[in-house]
mmCIF file of C-alpha atoms and ligand atoms in Angstrom:
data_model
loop_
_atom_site.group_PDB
_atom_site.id
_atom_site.type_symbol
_atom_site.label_atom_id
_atom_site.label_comp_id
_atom_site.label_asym_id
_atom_site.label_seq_id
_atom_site.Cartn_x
_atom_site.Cartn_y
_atom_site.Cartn_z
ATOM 1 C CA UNK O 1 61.180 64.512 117.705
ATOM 2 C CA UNK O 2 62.561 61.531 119.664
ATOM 3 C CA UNK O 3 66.224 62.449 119.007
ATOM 4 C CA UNK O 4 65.753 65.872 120.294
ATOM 5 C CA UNK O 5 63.479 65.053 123.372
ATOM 6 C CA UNK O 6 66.767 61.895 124.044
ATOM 7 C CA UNK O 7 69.207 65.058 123.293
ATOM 8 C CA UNK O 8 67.381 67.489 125.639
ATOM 9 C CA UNK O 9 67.205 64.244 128.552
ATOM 10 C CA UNK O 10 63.178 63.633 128.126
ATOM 11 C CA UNK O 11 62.875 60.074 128.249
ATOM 12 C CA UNK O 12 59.870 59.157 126.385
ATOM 13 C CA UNK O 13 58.113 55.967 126.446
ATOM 14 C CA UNK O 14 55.894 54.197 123.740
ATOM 15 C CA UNK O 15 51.900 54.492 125.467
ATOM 16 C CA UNK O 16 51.568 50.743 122.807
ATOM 17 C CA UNK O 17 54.810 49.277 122.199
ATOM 18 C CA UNK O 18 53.552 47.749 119.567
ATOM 19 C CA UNK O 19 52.862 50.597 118.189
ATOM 20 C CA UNK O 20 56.162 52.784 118.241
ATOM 21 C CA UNK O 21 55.728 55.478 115.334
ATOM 22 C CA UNK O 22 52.350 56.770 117.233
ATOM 23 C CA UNK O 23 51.642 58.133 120.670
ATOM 24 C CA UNK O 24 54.638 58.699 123.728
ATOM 25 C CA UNK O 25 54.655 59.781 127.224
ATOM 26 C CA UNK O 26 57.109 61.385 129.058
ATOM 27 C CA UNK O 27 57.589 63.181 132.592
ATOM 28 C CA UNK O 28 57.212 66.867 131.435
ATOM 29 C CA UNK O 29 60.139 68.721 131.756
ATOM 30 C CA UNK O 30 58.062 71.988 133.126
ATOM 31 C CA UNK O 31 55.691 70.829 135.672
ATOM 32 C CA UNK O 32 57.268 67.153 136.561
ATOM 33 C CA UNK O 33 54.038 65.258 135.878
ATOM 34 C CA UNK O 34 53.977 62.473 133.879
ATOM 35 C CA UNK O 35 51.756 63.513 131.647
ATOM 36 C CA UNK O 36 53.672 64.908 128.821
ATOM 37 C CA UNK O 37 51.948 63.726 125.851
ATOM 38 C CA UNK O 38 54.001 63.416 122.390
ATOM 39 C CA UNK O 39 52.486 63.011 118.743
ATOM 40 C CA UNK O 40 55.002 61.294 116.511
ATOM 41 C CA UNK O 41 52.895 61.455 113.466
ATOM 42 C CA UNK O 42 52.130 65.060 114.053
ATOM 43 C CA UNK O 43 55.498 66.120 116.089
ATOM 44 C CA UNK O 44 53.841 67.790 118.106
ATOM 45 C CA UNK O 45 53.767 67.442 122.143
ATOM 46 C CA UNK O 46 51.413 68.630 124.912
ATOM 47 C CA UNK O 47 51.420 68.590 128.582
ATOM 48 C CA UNK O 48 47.763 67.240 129.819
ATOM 49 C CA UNK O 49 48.494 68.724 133.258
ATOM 50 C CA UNK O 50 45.551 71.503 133.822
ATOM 51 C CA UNK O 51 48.393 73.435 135.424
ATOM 52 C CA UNK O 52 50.949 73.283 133.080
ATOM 53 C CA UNK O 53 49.325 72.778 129.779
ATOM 54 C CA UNK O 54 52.320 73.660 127.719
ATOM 55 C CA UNK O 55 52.611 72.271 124.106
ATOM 56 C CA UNK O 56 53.706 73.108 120.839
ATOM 57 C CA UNK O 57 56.480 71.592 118.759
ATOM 58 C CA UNK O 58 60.275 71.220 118.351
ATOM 59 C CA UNK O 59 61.265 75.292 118.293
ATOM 60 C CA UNK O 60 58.263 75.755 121.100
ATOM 61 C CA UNK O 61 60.377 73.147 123.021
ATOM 62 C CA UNK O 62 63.486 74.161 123.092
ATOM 63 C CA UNK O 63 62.483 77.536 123.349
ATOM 64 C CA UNK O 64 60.395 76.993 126.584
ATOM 65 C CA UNK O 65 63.155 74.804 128.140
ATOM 66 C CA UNK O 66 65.955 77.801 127.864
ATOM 67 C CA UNK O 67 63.398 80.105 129.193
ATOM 68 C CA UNK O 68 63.012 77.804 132.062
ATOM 69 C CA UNK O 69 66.776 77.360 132.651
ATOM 70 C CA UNK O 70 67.896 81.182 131.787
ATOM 71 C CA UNK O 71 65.422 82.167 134.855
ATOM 72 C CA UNK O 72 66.968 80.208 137.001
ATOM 73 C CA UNK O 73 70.462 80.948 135.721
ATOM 74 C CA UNK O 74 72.342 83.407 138.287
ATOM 75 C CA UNK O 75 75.257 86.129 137.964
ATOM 76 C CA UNK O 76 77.668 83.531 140.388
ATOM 77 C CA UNK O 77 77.214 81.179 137.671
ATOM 78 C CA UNK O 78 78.139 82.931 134.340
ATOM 79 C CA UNK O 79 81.397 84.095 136.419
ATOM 80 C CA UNK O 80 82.185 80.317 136.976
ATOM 81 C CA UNK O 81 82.382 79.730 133.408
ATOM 82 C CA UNK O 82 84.116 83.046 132.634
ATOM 83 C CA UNK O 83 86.384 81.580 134.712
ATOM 84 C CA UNK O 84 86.545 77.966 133.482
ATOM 85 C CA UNK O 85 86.439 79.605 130.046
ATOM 86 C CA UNK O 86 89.389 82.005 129.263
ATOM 87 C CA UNK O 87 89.156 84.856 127.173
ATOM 88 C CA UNK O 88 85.547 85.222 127.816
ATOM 89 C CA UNK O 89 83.295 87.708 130.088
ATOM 90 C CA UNK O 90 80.229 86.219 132.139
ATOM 91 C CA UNK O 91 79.023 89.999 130.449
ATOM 92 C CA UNK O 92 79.254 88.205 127.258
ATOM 93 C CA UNK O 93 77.932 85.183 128.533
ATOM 94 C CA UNK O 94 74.548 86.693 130.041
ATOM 95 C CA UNK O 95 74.016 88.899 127.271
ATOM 96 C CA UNK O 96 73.649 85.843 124.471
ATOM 97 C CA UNK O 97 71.546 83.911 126.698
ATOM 98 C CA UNK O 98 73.629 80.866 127.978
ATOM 99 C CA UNK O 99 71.658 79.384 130.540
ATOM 100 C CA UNK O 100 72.906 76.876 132.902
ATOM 101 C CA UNK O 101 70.872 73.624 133.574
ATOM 102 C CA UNK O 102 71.323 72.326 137.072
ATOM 103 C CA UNK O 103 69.912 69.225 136.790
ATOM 104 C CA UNK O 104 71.932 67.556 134.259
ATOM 105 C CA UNK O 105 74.842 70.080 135.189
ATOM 106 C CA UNK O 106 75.151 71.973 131.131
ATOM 107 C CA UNK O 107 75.011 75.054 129.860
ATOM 108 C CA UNK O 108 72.455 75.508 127.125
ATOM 109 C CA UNK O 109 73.428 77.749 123.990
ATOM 110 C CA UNK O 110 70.317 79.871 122.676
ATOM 111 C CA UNK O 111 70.478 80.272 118.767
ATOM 112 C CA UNK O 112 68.055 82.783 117.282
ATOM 113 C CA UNK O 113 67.459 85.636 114.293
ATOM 114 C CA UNK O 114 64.255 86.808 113.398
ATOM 115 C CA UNK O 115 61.569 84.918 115.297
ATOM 116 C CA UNK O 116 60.580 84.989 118.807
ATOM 117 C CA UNK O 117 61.519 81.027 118.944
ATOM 118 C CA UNK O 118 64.812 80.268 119.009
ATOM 119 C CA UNK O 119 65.798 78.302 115.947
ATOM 120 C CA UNK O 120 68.519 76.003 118.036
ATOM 121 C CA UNK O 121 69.072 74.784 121.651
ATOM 122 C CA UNK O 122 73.159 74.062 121.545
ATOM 123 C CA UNK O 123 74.726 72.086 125.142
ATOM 124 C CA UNK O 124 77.906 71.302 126.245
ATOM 125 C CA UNK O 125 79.023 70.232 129.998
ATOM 126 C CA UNK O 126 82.306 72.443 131.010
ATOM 127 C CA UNK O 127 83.386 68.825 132.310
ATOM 128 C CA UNK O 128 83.432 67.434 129.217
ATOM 129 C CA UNK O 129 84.946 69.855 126.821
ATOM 130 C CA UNK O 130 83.824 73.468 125.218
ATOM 131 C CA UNK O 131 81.899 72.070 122.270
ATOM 132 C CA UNK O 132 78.490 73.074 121.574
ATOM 133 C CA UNK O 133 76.132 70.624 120.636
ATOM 134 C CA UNK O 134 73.395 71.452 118.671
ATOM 135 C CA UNK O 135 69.651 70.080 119.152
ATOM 136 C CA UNK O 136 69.420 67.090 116.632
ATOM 137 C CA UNK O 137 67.353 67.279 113.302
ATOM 138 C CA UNK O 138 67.252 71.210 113.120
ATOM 139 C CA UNK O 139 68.870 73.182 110.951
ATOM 140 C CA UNK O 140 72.157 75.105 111.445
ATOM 141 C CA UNK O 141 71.747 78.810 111.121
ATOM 142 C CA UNK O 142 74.276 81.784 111.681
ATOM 143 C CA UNK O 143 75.147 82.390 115.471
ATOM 144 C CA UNK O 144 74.137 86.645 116.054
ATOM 145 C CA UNK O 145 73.088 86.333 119.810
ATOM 146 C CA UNK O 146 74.060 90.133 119.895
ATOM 147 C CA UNK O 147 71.940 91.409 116.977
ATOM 148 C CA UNK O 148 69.027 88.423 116.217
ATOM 149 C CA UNK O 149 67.261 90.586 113.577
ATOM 150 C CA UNK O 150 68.332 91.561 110.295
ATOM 151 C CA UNK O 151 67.227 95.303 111.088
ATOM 152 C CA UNK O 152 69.417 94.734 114.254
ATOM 153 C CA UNK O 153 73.077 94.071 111.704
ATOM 154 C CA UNK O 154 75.141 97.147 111.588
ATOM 155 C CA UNK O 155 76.377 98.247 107.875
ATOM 156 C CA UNK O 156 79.884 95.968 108.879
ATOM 157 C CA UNK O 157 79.932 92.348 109.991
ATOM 158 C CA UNK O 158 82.565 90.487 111.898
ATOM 159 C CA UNK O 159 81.943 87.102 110.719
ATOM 160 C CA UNK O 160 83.962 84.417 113.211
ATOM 161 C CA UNK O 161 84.563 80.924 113.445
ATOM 162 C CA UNK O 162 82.502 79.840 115.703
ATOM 163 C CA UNK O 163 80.409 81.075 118.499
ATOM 164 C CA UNK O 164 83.181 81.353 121.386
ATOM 165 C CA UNK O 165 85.343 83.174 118.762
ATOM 166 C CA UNK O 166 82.650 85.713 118.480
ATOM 167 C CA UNK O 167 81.769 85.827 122.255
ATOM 168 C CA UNK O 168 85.467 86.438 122.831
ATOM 169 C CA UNK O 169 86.016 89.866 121.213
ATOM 170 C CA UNK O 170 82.500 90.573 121.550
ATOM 171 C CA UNK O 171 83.004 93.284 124.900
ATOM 172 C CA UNK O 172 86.017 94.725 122.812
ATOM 173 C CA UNK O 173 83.636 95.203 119.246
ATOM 174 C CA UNK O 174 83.195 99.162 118.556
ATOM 175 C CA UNK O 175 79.513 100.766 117.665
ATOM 176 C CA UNK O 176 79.118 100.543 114.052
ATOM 177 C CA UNK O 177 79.848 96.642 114.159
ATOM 178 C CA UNK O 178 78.143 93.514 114.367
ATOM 179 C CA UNK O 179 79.309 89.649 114.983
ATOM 180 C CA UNK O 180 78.199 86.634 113.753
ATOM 181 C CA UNK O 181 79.561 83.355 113.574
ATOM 182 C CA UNK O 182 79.479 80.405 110.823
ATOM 183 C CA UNK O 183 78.785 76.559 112.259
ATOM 184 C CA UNK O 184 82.593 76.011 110.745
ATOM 185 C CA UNK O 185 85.220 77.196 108.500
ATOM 186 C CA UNK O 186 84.049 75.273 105.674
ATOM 187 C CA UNK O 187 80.261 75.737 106.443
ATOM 188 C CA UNK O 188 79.003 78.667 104.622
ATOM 189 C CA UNK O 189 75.303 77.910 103.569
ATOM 190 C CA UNK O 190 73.785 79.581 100.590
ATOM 191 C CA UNK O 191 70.927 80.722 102.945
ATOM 192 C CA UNK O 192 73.191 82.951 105.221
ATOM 193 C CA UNK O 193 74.456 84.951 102.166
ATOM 194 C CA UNK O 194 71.277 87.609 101.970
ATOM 195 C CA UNK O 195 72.118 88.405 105.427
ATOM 196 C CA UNK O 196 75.348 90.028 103.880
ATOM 197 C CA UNK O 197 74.151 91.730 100.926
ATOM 198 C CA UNK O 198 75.428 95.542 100.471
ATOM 199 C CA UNK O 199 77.331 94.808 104.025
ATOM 200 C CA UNK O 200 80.983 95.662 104.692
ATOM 201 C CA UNK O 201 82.476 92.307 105.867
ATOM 202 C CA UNK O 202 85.497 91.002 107.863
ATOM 203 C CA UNK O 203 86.225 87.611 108.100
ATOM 204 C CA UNK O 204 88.118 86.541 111.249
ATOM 205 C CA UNK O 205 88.782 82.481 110.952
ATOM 206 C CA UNK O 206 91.676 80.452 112.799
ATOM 207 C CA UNK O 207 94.829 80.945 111.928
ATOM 208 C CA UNK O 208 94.901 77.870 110.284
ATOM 209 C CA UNK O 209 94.703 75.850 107.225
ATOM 210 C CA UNK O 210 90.770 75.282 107.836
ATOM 211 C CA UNK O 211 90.702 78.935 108.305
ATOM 212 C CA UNK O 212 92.752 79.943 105.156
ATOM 213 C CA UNK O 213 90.070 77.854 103.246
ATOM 214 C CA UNK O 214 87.407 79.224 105.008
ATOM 215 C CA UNK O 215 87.801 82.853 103.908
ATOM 216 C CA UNK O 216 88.312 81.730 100.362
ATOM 217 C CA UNK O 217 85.012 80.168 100.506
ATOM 218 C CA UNK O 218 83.319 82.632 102.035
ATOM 219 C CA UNK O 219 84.795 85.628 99.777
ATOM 220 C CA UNK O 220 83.768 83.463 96.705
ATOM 221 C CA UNK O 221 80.521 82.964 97.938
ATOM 222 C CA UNK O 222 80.152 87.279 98.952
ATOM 223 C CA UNK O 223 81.723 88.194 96.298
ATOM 224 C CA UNK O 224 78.830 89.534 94.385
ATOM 225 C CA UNK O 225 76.878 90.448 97.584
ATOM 226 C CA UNK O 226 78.738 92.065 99.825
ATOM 227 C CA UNK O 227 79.766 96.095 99.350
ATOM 228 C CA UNK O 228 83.755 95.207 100.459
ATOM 229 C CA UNK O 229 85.358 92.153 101.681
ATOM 230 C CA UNK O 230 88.102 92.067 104.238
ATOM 231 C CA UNK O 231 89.859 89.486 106.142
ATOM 232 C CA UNK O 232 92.105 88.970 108.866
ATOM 233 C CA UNK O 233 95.677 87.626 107.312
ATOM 234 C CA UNK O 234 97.138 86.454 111.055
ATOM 235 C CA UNK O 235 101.394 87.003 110.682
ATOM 236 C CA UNK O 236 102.827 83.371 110.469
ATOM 237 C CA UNK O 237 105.756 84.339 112.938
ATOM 238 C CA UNK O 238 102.995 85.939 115.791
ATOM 239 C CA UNK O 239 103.268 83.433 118.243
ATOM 240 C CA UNK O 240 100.538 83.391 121.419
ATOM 241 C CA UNK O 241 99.636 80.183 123.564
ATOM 242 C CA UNK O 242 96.236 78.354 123.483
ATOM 243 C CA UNK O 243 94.207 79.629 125.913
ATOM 244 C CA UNK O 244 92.885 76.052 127.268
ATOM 245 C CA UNK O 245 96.464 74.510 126.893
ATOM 246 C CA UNK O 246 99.633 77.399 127.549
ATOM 247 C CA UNK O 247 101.703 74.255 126.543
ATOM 248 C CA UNK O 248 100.231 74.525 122.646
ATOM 249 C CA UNK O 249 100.554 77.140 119.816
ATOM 250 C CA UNK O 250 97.220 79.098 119.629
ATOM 251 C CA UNK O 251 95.310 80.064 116.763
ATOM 252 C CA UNK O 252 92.300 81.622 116.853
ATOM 253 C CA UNK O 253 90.265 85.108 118.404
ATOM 254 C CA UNK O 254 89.627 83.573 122.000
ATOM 255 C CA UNK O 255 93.260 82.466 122.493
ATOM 256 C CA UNK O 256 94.519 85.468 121.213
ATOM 257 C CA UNK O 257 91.947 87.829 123.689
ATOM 258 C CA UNK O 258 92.645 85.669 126.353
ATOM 259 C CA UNK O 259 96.460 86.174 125.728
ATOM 260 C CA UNK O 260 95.964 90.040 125.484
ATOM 261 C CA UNK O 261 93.911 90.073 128.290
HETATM 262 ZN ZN1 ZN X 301 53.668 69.965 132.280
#
């Protein structure tokens, strides 16, 4: 629980520094007091503020802390990224959730399926790249900001290559279809394969050598589950620039919508 309160900017002291693996404080991220309890032992954390009196545990936390951030997160702002970000719409953005965290100047990246809690908290700082870091010590889980449950999945699923792949063609996706994205090309966990069972599906990786290895893993692993298996097969002498970098070749969804666009 340390990791992810140091990842999420909570610094949390020992209450007995002798006694490190027990009790912390912090200043509680909702109401600013300093009262923000934490249970190592138990992992659990608790605001003792009357007021406030939030607590819960890791997916409670990073679930209340993109709530906070989302309502404060305004239509000026997703069109700043949209525009530091080519190829994708502040729609697209405001629709999965990103919320933007003015104090330590990130966006956050909401992951969640099923459950009301989000399973993830991803960040990245437009100043220091496009990555999305993912909360520490939770697992990774298929990105599907557009369709969280598994009632929500359409009978075909776009799978991409990560989650600004997906948010990329996301405004130009037809009824009938739904998008989700793998961590990586090579990261295809045994749990995400139910989601897929008796699904069409259409893998759309880089147009790379990651990607090429990518789809063979994934239609080995679908094989047997899905109803059909397609892929996209990008045409080696299609040439478009990288949409960060006009200067390099580009090679996957976003650079090609933001080329097309
Ligand atoms: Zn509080």
């Amino acid at each position: 629980v340390l990791e992810l309160l140091n990842f999420h900017k909570i610094d949390a002291q020992p209450v007995n520094p002798s006694k490190p693996n027990e009790n912390y404080t912090a200043e509680c991220p909702f109401c600013g007091s300093l009262k923000m309890h934490i249970n190592i032992e138990k992992q659990l954390w608790d605001c003792k503020k009357g007021s406030c009196g939030k607590f819960g545990n890791h997916l409670t936390l990073i679930t209340e802390l993109h709530r906070k951030w989302l309502d404060l997160t305004t239509a000026e702002m997703y069109e700043s990224l949209s525009q530091e970000r080519s190829g994708i719409t502040a729609t697209a953005l405001q629709e999965a959730g990103f919320a933007y965290d003015t104090l330590h100047h990130r966006w956050l990246v909401p992951y969640q399926n099923g459950s009301e809690y989000l399973n993830n908290l991803g960040a990245f700082n437009p100043k220091a790249g496009f990555t999305i870091f993912k909360s520490p010590g939770l697992p990774l889980k298929l990105y599907r900001p557009m369709n969280k449950a598994d009632a929500d999945l359409e009978d075909t699923i776009i799978v991409f290559e990560g989650e600004w792949d997906l948010l990329a063609l996301h405004p130009h996706i037809p009824e009938g279809y739904s998008s989700v994205s793998v961590p990586g090309a090579l990261t295809f966990k045994q749990e995400f394969i139910p989601v897929f069972q008796g699904r069409h599906v259409i893998l759309a990786y880089d147009k790379d050598d990651a990607g090429k290895a990518g789809i063979a893993k994934a239609v080995r692993l679908l094989n047997h589950v899905a109803e059909s298996i397609q892929y996209l097969q990008w045409p080696e002498d299609f040439k478009f620039p990288d949409a960060g970098n006009s200067d390099k070749p580009g090679k996957d969804i976003r650079d090609l919508v933001a080329h097309l666009s």
